[in-house]
GROMACS .gro file of C-alpha atoms in nm:
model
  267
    1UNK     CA    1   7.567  -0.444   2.869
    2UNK     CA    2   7.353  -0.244   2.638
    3UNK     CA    3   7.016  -0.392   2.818
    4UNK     CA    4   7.145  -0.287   3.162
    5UNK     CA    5   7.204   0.059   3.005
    6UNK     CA    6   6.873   0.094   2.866
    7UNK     CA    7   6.709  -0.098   3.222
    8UNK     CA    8   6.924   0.200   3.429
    9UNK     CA    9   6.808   0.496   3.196
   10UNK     CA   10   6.483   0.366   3.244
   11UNK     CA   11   6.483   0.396   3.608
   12UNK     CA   12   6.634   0.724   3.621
   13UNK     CA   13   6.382   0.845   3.377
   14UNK     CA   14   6.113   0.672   3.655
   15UNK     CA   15   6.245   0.802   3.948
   16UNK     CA   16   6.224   1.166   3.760
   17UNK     CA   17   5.861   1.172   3.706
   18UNK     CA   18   5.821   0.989   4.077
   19UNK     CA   19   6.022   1.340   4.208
   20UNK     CA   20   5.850   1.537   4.000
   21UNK     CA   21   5.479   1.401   4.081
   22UNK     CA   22   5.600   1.471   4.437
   23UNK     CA   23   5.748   1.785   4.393
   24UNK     CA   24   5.384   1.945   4.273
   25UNK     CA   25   5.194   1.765   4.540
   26UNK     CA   26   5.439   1.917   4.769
   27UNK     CA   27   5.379   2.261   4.601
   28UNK     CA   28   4.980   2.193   4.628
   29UNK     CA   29   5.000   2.110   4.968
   30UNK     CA   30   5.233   2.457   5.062
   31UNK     CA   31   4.993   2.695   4.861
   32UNK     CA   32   4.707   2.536   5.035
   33UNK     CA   33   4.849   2.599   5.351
   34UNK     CA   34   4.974   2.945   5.246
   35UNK     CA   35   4.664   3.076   5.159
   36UNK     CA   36   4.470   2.910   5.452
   37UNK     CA   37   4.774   3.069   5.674
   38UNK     CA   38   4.750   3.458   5.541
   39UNK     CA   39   4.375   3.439   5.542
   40UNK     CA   40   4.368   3.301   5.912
   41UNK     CA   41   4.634   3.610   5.982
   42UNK     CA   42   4.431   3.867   5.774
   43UNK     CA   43   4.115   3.814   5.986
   44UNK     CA   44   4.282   3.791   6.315
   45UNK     CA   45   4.421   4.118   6.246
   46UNK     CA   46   4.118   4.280   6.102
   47UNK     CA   47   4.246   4.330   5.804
   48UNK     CA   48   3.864   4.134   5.634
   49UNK     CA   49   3.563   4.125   5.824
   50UNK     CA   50   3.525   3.819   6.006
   51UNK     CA   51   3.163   3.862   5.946
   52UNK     CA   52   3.147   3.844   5.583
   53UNK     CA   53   3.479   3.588   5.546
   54UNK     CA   54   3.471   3.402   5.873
   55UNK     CA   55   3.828   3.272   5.954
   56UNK     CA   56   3.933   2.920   5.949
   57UNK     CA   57   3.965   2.847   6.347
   58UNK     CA   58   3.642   2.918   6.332
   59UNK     CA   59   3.529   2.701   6.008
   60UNK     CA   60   3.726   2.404   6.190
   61UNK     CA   61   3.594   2.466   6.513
   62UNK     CA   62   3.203   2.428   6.390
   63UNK     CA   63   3.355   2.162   6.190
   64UNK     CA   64   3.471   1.953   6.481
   65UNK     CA   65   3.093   2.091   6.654
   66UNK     CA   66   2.922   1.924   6.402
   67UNK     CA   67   3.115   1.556   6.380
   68UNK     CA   68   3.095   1.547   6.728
   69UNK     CA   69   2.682   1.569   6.742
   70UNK     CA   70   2.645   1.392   6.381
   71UNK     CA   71   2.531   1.625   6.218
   72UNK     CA   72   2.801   1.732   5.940
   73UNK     CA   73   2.739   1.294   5.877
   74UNK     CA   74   2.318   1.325   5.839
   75UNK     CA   75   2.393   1.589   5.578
   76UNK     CA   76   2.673   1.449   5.381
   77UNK     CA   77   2.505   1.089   5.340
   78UNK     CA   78   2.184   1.270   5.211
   79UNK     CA   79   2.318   1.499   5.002
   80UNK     CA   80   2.601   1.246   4.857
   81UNK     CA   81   2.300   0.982   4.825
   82UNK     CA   82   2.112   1.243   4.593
   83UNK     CA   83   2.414   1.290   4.396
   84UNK     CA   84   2.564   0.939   4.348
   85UNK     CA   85   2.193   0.834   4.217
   86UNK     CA   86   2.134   1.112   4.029
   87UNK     CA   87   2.516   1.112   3.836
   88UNK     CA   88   2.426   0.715   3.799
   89UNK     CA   89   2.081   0.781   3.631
   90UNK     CA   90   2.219   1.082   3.431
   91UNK     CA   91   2.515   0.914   3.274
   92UNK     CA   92   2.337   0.564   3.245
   93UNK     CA   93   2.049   0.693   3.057
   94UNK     CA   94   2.218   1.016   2.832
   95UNK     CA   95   2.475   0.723   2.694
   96UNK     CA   96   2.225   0.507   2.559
   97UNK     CA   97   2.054   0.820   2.412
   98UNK     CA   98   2.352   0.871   2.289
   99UNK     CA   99   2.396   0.507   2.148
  100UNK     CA  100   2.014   0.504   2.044
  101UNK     CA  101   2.114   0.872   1.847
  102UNK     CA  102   2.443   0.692   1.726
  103UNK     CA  103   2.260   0.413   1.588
  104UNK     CA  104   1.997   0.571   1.421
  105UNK     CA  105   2.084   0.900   1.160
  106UNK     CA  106   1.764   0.996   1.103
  107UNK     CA  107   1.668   1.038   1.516
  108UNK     CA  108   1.961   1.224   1.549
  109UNK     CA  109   1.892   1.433   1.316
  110UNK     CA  110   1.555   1.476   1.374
  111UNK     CA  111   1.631   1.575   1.747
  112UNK     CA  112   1.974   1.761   1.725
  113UNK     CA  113   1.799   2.102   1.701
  114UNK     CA  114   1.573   1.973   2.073
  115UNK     CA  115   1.897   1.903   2.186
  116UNK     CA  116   2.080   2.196   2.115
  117UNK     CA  117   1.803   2.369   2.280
  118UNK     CA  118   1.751   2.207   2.571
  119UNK     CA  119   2.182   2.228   2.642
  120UNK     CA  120   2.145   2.577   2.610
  121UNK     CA  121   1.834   2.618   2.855
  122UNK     CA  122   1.983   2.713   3.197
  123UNK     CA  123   1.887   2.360   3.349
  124UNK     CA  124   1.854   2.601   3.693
  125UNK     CA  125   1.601   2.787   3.622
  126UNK     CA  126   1.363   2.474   3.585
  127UNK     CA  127   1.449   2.339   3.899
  128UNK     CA  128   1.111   2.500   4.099
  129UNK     CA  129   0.894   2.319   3.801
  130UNK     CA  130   1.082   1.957   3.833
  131UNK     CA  131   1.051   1.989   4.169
  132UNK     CA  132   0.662   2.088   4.146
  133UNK     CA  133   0.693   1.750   3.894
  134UNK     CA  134   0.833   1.521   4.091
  135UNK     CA  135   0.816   1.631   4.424
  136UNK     CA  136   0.945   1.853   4.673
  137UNK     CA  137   1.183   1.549   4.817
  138UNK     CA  138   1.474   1.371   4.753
  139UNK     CA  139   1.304   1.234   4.415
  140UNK     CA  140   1.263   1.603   4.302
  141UNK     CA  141   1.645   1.637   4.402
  142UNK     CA  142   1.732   1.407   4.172
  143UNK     CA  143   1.558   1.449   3.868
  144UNK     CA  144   1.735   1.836   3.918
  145UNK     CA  145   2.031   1.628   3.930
  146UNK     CA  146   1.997   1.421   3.678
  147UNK     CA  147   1.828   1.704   3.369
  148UNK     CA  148   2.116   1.884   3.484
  149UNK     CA  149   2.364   1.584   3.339
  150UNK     CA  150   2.130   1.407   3.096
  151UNK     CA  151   2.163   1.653   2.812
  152UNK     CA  152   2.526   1.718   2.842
  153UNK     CA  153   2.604   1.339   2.819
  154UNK     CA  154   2.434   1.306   2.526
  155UNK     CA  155   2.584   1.547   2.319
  156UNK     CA  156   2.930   1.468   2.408
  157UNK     CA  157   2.855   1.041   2.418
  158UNK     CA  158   2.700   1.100   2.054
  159UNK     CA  159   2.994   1.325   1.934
  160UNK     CA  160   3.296   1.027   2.092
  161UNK     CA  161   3.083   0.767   1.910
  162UNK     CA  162   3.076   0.948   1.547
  163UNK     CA  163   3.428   1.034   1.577
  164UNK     CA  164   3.577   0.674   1.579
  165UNK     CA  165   3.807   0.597   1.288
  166UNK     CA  166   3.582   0.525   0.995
  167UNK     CA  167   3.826   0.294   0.823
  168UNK     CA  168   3.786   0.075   1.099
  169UNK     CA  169   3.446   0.102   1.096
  170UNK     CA  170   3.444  -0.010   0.733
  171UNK     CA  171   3.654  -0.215   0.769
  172UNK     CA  172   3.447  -0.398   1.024
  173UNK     CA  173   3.124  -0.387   0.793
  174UNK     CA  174   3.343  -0.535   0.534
  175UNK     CA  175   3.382  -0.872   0.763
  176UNK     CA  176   3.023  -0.856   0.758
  177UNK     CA  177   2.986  -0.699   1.123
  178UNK     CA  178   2.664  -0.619   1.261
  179UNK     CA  179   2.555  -0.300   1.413
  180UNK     CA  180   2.552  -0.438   1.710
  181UNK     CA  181   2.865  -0.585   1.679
  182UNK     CA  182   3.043  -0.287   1.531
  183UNK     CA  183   2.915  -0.113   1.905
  184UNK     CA  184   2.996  -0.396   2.149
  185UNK     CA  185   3.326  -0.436   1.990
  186UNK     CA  186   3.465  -0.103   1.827
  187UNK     CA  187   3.273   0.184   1.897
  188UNK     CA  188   3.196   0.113   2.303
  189UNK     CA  189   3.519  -0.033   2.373
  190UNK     CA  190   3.749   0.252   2.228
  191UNK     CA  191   3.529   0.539   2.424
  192UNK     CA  192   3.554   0.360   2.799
  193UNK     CA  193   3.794   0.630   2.882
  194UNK     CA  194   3.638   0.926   2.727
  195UNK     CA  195   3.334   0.809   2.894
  196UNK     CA  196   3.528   0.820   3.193
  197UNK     CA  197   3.628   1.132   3.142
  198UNK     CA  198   3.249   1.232   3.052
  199UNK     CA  199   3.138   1.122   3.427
  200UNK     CA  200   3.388   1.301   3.601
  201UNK     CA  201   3.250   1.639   3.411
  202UNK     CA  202   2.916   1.493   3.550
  203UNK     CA  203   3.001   1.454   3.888
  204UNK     CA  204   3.041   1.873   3.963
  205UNK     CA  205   2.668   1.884   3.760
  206UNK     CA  206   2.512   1.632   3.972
  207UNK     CA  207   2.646   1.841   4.312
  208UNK     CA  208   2.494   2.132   4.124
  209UNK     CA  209   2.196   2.016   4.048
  210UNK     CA  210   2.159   1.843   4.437
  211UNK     CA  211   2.284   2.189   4.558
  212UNK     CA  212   2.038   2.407   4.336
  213UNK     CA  213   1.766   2.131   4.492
  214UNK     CA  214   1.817   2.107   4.875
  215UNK     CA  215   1.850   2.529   4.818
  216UNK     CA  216   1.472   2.547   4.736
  217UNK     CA  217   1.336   2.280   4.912
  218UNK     CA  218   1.508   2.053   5.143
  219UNK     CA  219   1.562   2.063   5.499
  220UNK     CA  220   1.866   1.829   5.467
  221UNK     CA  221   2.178   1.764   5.291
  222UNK     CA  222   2.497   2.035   5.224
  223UNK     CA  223   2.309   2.253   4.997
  224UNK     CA  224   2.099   2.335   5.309
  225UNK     CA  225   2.336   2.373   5.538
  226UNK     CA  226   2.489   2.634   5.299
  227UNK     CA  227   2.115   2.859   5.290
  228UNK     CA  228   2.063   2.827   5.630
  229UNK     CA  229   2.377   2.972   5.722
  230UNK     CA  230   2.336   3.216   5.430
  231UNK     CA  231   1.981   3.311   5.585
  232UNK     CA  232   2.060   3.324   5.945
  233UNK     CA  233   2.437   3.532   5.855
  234UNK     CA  234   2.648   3.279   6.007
  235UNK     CA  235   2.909   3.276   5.753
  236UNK     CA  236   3.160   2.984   5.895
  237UNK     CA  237   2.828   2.741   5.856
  238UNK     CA  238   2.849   2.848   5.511
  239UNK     CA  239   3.193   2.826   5.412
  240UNK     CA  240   3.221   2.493   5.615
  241UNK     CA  241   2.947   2.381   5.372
  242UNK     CA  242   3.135   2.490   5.052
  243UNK     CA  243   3.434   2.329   5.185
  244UNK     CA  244   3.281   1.961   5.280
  245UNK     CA  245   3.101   2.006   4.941
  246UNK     CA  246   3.441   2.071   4.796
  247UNK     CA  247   3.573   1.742   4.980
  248UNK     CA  248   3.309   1.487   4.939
  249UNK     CA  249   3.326   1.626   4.547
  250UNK     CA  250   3.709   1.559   4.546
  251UNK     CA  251   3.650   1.197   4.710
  252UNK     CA  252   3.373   1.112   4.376
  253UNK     CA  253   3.639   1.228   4.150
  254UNK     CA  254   3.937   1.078   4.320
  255UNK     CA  255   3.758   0.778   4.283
  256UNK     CA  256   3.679   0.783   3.953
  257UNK     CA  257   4.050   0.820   3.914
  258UNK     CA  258   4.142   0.527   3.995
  259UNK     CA  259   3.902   0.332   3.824
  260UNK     CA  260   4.054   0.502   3.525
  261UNK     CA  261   4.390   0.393   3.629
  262UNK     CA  262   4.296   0.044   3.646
  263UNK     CA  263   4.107   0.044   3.323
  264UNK     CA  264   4.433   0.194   3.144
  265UNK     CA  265   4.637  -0.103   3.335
  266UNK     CA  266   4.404  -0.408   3.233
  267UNK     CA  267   4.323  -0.246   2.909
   0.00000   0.00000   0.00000
């Protein structure tokens, strides 16, 4: 009697958090809609300039334009390309820093100060040299994308690794663990999901940094889109580039997501 108790409070507490879930993604979807709603109604009645702030019949309407002749598809696959290798390259690469800085106490201190540095540098503002570097193509894009991620990666890998619980840590060296061992089994292991974490962060760099790229140089991809419609004053080609930026952004993370989820299931 007492186990069906606790099996029915159970489910009511379930089916509470199930509403609840629902009840915000309801809420989402309604402000959303709301806002999309008065700004469609401000612009119709002149209220904002339709010049500066387009109006979202219009946005969809080029939208539609642009899936219908394949364009809006050219663009996203270039630009998503750009960002999917750089985030890979960029995360890959600033966690074994990270490890190599982790494993070492003397490299990491000798290059904390570089570090610090080089986080603080507005990654930006070096985007026409890397691209005079590596060249004014999608290889250029990338490296943009992936300096943009690198740094930050390896600061935060470095500080998840130093932070694990030094008891267990000792207590692993006391077994007679190896370095290596005391990584692959302790210090790895218990950071998957801040590492997961880590890569979603990542993800809005890498768009940056594909963004900040295509803006100086390419004649492809969202980021161009975006200029172009900047240059030419056609703002409903811009904000339908924000917005599929926005999307394809949401899709990376949303993905990531449920990786996580499964992780936290098998784990």
């Amino acid at each position: 009697m007492k186990q069906n108790n606790i099996s029915k409070s159970h489910s009511e507490y379930l089916n509470s958090i199930k509403k609840e879930k629902q009840l915000i993604f309801l809420s989402q979807l309604l402000l959303l809609a709301g806002f999309i709603a008065i700004w469609e109604i401000l612009a119709r009645l002149n209220i904002i300039d339709v010049f500066l702030f387009s109006k979202p019949s219009d946005i969809y309407n080029l939208f539609i334009k642009y899936i219908q002749n394949g364009e809006l598809f050219k663009h996203v696959l270039i630009s998503s390309y750009e960002t999917i290798v750089g985030l890979i390259i960029g995360t890959v690469l600033g966690i074994l820093v990270a490890i190599l800085l982790w494993w070492s106490e003397r490299l990491s201190k000798v290059l904390d100060p570089f570090l610090v540095v080089l986080n603080a540098l507005p990654k930006t503002a070096l985007a026409p040299i890397l691209i005079v570097w590596a060249g004014a193509g999608v290889n250029g894009i990338i490296v943009i994308a992936i300096t943009i991620s690198v740094v930050v990666t390896i600061l935060s890998a470095y500080n998840y690794f130093i932070s694990v619980d030094e008891e267990k840590v000792k207590m692993l060296r006391s077994f007679g663990a190896t370095k290596f061992q005391i990584l692959t089994k302790l210090i790895f292991p218990s950071n998957i999901g801040n590492l997961i974490n880590l890569t979603k962060i990542n993800i809005g760099m890498a768009w940056v940094g594909v963004i900040v790229g295509e803006f100086l140089v390419s004649r492809y991809g969202l980021g161009y889109l975006i200029v172009y419609g900047g240059q030419v004053f056609k703002l409903d080609l811009v904000m339908m580039g924000v917005i599929v930026l926005a999307l394809c952004a949401l899709v990376m993370y949303q993905i990531l997501n449920i990786i996580e989820k499964i992780y936290r299931i098998r784990r």
